[in-house]
mmCIF file of C-alpha atoms and ligand atoms in Angstrom:
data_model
loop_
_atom_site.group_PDB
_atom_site.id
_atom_site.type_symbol
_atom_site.label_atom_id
_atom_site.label_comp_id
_atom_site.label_asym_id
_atom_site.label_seq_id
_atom_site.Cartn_x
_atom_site.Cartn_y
_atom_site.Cartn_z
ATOM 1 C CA UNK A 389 -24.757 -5.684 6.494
ATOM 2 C CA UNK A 390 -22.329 -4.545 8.896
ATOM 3 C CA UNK A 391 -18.419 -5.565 9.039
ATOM 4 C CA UNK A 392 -17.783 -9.218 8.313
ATOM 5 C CA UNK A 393 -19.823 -11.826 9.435
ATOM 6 C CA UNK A 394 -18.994 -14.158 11.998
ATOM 7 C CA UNK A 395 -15.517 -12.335 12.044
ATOM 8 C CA UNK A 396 -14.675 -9.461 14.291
ATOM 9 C CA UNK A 397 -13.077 -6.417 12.502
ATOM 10 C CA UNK A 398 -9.243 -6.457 11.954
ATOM 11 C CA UNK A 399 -6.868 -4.330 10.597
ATOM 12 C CA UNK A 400 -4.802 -5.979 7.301
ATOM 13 C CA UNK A 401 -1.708 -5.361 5.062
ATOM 14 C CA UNK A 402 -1.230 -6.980 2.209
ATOM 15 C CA UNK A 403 2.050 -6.288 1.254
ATOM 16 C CA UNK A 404 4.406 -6.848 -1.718
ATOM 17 C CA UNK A 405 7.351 -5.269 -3.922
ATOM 18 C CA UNK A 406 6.937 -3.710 -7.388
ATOM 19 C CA UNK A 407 4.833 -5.433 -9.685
ATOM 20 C CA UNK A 408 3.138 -7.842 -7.650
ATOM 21 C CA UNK A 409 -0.305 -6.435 -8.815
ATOM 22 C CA UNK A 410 -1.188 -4.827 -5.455
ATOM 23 C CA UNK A 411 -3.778 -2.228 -6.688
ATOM 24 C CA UNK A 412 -5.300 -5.119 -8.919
ATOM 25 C CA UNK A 413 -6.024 -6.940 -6.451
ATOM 26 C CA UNK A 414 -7.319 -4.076 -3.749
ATOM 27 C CA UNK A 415 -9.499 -2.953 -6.755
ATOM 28 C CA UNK A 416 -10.778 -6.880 -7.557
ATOM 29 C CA UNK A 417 -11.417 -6.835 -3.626
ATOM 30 C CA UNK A 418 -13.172 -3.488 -3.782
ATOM 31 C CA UNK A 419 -15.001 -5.597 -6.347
ATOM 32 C CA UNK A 420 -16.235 -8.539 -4.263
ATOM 33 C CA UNK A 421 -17.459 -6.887 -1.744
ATOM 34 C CA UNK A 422 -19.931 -4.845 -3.279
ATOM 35 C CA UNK A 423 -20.877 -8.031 -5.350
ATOM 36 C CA UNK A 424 -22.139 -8.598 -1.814
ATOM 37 C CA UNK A 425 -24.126 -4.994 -1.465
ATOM 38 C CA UNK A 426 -21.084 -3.796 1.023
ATOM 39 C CA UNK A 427 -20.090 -0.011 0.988
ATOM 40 C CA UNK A 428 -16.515 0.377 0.058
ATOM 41 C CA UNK A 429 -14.378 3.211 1.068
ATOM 42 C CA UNK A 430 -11.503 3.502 -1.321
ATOM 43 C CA UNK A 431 -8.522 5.211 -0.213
ATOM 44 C CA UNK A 432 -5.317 6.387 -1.398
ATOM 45 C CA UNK A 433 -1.878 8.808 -0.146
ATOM 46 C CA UNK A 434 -2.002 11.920 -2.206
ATOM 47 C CA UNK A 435 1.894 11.789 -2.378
ATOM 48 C CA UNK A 436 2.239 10.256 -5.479
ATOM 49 C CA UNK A 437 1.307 13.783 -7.411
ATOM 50 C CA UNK A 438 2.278 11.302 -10.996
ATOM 51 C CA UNK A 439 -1.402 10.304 -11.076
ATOM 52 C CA UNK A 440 -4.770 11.232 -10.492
ATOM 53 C CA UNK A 441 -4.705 11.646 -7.348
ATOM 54 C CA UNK A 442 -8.843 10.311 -7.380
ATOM 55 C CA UNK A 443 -8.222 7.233 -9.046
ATOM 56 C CA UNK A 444 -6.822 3.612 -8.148
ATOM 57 C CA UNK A 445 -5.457 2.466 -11.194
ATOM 58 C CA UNK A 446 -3.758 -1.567 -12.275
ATOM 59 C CA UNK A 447 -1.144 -1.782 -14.752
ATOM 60 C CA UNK A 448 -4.019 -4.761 -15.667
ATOM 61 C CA UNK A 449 -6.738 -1.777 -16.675
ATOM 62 C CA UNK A 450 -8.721 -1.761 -13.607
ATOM 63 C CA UNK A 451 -9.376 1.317 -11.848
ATOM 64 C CA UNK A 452 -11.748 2.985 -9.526
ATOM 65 C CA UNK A 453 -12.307 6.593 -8.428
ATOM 66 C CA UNK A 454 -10.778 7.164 -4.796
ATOM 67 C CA UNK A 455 -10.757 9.377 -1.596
ATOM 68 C CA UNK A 456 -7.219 10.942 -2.029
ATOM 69 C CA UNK A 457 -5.745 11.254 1.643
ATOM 70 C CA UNK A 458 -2.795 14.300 1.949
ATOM 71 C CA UNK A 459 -0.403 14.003 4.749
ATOM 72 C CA UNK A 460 -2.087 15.996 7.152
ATOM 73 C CA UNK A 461 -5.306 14.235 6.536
ATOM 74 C CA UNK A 462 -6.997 12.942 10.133
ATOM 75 C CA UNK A 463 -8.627 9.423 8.695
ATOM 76 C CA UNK A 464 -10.295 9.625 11.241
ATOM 77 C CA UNK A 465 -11.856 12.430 10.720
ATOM 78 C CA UNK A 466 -12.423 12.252 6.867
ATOM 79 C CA UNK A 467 -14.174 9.029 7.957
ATOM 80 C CA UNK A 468 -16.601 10.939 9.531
ATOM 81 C CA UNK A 469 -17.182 12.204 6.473
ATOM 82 C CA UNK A 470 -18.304 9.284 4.866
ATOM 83 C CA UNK A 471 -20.663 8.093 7.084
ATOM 84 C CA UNK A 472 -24.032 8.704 5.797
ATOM 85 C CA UNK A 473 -22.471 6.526 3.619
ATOM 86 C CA UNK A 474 -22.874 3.380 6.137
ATOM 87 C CA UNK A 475 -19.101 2.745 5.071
ATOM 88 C CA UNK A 476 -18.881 -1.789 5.297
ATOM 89 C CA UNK A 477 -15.262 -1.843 4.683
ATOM 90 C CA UNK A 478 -11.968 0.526 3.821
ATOM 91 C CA UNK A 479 -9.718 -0.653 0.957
ATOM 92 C CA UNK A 480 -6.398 1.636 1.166
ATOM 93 C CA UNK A 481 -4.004 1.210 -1.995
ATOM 94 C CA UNK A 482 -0.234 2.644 -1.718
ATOM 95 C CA UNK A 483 -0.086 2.365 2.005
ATOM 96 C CA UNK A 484 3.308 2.441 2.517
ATOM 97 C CA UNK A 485 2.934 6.167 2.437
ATOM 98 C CA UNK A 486 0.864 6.873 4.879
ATOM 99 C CA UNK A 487 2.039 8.575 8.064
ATOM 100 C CA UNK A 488 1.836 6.568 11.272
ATOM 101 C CA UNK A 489 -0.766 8.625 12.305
ATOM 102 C CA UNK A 490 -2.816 7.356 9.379
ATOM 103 C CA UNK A 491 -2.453 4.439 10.258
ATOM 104 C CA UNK A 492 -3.053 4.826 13.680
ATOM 105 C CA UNK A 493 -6.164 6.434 12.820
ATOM 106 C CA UNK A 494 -7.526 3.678 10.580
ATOM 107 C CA UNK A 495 -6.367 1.041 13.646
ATOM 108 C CA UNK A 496 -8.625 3.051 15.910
ATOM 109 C CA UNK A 497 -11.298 2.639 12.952
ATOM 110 C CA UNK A 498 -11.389 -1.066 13.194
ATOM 111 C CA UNK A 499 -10.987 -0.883 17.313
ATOM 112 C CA UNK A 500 -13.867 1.449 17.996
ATOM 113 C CA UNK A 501 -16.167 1.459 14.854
ATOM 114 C CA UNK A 502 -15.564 -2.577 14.274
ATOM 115 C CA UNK A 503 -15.103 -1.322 10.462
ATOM 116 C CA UNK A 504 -12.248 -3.642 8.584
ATOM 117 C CA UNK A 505 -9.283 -1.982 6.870
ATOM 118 C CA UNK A 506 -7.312 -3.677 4.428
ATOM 119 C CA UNK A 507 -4.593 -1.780 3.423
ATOM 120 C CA UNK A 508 -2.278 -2.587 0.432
ATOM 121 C CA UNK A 509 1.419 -1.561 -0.314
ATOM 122 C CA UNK A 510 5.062 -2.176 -0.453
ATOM 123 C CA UNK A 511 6.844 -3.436 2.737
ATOM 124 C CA UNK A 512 10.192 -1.582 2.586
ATOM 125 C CA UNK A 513 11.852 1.070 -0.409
ATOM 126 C CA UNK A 514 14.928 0.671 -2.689
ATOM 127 C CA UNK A 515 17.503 0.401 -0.060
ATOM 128 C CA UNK A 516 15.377 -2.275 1.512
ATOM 129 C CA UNK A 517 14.278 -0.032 4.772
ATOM 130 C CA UNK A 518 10.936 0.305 5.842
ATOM 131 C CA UNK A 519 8.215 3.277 4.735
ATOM 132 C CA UNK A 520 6.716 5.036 7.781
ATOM 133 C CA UNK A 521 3.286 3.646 6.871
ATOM 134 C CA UNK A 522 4.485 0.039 6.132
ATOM 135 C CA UNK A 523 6.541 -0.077 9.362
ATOM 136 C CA UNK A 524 3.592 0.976 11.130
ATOM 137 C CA UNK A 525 1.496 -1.408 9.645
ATOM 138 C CA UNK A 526 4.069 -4.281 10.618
ATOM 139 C CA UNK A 527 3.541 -3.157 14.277
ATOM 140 C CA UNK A 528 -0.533 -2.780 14.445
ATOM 141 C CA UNK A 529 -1.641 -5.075 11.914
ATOM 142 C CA UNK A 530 -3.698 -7.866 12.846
ATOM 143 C CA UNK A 531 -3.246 -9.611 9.556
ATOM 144 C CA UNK A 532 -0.422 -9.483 7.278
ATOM 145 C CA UNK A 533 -0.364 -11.258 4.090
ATOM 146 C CA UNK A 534 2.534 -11.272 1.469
ATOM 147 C CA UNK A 535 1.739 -10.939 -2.252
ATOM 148 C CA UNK A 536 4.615 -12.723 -4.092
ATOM 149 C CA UNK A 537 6.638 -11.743 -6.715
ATOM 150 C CA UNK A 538 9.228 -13.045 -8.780
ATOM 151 C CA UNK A 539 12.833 -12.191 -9.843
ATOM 152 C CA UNK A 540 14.374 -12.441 -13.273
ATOM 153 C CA UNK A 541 16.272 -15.271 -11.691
ATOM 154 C CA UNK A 542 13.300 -17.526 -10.321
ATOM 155 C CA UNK A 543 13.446 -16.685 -6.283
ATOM 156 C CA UNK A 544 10.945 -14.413 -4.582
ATOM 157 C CA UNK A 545 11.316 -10.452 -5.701
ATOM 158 C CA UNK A 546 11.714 -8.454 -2.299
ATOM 159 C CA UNK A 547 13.241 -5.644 -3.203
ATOM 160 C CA UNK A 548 12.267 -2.915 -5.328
ATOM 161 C CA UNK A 549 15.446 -1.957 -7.035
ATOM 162 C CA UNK A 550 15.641 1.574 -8.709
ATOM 163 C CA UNK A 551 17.082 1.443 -11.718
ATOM 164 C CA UNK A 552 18.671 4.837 -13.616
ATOM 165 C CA UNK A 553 19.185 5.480 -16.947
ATOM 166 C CA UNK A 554 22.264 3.249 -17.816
ATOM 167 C CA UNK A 555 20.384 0.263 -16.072
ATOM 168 C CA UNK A 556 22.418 0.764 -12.863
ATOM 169 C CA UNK A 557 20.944 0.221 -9.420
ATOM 170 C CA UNK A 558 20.732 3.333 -7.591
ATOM 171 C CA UNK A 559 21.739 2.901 -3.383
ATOM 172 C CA UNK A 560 21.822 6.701 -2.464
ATOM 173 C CA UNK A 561 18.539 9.348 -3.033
ATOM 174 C CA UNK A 562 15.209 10.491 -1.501
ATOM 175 C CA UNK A 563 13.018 7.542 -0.025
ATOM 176 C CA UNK A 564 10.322 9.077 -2.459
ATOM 177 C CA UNK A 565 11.021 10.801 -5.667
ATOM 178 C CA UNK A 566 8.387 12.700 -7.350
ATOM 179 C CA UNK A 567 8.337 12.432 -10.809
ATOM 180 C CA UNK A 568 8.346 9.079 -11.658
ATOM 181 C CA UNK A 569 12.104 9.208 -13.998
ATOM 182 C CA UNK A 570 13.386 6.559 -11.716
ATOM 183 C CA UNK A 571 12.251 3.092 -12.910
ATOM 184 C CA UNK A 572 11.874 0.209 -10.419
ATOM 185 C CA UNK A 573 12.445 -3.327 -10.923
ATOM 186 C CA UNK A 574 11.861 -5.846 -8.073
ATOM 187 C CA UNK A 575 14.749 -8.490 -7.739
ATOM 188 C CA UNK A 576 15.330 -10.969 -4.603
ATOM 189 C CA UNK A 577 18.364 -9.574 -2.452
ATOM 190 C CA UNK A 578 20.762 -11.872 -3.931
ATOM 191 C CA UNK A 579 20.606 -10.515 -7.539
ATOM 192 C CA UNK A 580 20.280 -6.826 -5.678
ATOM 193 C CA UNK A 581 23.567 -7.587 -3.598
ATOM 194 C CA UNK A 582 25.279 -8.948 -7.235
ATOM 195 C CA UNK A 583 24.056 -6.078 -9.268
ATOM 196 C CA UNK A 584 25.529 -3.140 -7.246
ATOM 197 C CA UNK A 585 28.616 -5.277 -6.288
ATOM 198 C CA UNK A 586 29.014 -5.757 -10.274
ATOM 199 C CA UNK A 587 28.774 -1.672 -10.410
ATOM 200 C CA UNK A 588 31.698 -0.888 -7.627
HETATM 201 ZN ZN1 LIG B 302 17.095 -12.950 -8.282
#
């Protein structure tokens, strides 16, 4: 089997803030496909050093062993790699940090090779800007699809708040923090805008 039937390749994100069980559901996709004999290649940014940086893991359980992808990484190139493989499909978790030439390189994967990609991640970080690789994605995507979350208070959760020690939200600080002593709560804007107006 080769790409999607009846379909021609495209190039998805599937986006959402903290908690909204991305990785779950890239790894229950991962699943369904080769329920259906198709060759998955699962990928993932090496950035987040916190984990292994070979495994796809849910807060749910699920988890799957991975093709970490550093910074400098050509996808297009490792890709090449795989390809005794007779790759059907690339599953991508933590997109958002992926460089644009990542995801350039996996756009040119679906163009030339008619392989899918569907990539999963957060749209924007905890002042509400975009990542490199989700901004990207926003601009070459064929697809996007939101995965909802909720607030505390009811509404939708679109941003990921980090939270410090004393339960403050934190505006100022490195887009990504290695180490993983920040915690991260997603909240809709309007209980993000009340929380650090509550603080000043
Ligand atoms: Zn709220």
């Amino acid at each position: 089997m080769k790409g999607m039937v009846n379909t021609v390749a495209k190039l998805y994100f599937k986006y959402g803030a903290m908690g909204s069980s991305k990785s779950a559901q890239a790894l229950i996709t991962k699943f369904n496909y080769e329920e259906k004999g198709m060759k998955v290649w699962l990928i993932k940014p090496s950035i987040d050093t916190r984990e292994d940086l070979e495994v796809v893991s849910s807060r749910i359980g699920l988890k799957a062993k991975c093709t970490p992808i550093f910074p400098d990484t050509s996808i297009w190139e490792a890709f090449e790699s795989q390809i005794s493989r007779k790759i059907d499909v690339i599953i991508a978790d933590e997109s958002q940090f992926f460089t644009a030439e990542q995801i350039d390189d996996m756009r040119k994967i679906v163009d030339e090779l008619s392989v899918p990609v569907l990539c999963f991640g957060l749209r924007t970080d905890f002042r509400t800007n975009f990542f490199e690789g989700s901004k990207r994605l926003f601009e070459v995507a064929d697809k996007l699809t939101e995965i909802k979350n909720i607030c505390e208070c009811g509404r939708k959760a679109i941003v990921n708040a980090r939270i410090d020690d004393n339960g403050n939200v934190i505006t100022e600080g490195e887009q990504v923090l290695i180490g993983g002593e920040e915690r991260y709560t997603a909240m809709c804007h309007n209980c993000w805008r009340k929380a650090i107006a509550s603080q000043e």
